mmCIF file of C-alpha atoms in Angstrom:
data_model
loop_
_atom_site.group_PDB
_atom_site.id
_atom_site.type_symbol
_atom_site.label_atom_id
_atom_site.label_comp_id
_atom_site.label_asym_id
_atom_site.label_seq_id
_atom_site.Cartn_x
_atom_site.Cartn_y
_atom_site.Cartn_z
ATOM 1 C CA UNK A 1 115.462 58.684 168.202
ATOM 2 C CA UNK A 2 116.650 59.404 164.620
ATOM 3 C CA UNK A 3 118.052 57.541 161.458
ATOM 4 C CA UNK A 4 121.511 58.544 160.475
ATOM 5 C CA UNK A 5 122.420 57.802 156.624
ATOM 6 C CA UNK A 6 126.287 57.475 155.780
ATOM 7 C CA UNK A 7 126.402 58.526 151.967
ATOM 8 C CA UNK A 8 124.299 60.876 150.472
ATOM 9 C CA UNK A 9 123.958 59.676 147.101
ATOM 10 C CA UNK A 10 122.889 55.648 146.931
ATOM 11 C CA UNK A 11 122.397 54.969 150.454
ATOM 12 C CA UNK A 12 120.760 58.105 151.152
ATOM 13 C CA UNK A 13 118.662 58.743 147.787
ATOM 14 C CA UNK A 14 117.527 55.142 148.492
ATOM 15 C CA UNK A 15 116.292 55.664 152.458
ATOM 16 C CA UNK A 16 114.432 59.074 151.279
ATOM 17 C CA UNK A 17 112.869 57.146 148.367
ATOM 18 C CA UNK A 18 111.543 53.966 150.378
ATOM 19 C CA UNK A 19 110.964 56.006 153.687
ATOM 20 C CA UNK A 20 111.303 59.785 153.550
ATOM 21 C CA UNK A 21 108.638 62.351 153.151
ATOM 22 C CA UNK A 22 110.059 63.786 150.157
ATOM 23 C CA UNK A 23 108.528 67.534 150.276
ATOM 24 C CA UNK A 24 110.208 67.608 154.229
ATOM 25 C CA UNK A 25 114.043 67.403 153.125
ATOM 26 C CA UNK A 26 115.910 70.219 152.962
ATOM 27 C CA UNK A 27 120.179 70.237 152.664
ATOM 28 C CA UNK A 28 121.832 72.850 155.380
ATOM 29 C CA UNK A 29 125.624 73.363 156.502
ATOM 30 C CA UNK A 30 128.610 73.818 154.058
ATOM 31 C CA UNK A 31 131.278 71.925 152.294
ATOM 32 C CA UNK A 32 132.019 68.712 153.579
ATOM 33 C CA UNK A 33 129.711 69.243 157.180
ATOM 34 C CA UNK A 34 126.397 69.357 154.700
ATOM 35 C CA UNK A 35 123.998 67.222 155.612
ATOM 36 C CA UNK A 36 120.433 66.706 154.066
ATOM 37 C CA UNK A 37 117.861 66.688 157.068
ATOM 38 C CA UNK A 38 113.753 65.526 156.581
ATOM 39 C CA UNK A 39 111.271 63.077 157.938
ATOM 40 C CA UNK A 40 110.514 59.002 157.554
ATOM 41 C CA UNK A 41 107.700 57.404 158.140
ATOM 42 C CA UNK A 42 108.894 53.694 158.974
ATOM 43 C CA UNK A 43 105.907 51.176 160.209
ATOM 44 C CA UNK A 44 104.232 53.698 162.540
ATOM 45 C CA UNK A 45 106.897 55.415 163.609
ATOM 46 C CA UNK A 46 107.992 58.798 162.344
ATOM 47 C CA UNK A 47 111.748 59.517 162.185
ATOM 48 C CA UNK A 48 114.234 62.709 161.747
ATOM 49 C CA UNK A 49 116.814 61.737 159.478
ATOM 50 C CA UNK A 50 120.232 63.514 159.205
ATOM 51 C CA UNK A 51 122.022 62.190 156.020
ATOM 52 C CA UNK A 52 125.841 62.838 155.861
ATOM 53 C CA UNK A 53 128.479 62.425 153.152
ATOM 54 C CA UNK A 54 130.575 58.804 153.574
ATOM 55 C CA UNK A 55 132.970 59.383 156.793
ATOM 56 C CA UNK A 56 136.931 60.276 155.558
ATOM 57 C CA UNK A 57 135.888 60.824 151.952
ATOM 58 C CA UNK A 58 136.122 63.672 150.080
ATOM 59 C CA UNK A 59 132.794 64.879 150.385
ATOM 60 C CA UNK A 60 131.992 64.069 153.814
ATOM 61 C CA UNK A 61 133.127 64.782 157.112
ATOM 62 C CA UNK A 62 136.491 63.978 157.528
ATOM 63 C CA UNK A 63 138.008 64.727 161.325
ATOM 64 C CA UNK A 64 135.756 65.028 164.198
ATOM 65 C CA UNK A 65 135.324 68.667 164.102
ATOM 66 C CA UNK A 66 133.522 68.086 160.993
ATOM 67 C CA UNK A 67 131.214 65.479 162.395
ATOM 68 C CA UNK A 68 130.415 67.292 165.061
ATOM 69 C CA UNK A 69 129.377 70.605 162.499
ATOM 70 C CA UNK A 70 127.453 67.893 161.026
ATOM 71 C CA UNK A 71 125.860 67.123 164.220
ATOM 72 C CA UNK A 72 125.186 70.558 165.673
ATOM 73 C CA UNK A 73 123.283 71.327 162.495
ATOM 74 C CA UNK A 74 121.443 68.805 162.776
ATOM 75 C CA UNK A 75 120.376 69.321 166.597
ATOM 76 C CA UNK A 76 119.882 73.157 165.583
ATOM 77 C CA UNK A 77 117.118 72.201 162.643
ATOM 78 C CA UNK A 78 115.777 69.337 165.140
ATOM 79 C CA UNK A 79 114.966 72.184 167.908
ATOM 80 C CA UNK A 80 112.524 73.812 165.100
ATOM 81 C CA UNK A 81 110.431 71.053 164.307
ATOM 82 C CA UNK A 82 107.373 70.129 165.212
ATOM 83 C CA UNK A 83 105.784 66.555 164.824
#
C-alpha cells in the first residue's frame, strides 16, 4: 500500500504538511519523471508516498514511458527502506 500525490506543489506540499514525516522526503529521478518520495503517518498506519508532477503538464510525466520512470524510481527507493 502507498499514497500517490498528482501535483507536487499544492496538493503535494499540502499531504507532506498534514501527513508526511517531513525529515523522510527526499526528490529523486530527472526532468519531468521526478518524483518526491517520504513517509505518512495517517491514523495508525504508516504510508510510502510517491508524489509526481500533474499528469500531461509540463512538469510532470507526460506519455507512459514517463510514468512508468516515475514508477520504477519509486519501486527502486521502496526496495531500500525499512519500516
Amino acid at each position: 500500500k502507498h499514497l500517490q500525490v498528482n501535483g507536487k506543489t499544492t496538493a503535494g506540499e499540502m499531504i507532506k504538511q498534514l501527513f508526511g514525516e517531513s525529515e523522510s522526503f527526499e526528490k529523486i529521478g530527472t526532468g519531468v519523471s521526478s518524483i518526491e518520495v517520504g513517509w505518512a503517518k495517517i491514523g495508525d498506519h504508516r504510508l510510502p508516498i510517491m508524489i509526481h508532477g500533474f499528469i500531461n503538464s509540463p512538469n510532470g510525466p507526460q506519455s507512459s514511458k514517463d510514468f512508468l520512470e516515475c514508477v520504477n524510481n519509486f519501486q527502486r527507493w521502496l526496495s531500500i527502506q525499512r519500516d
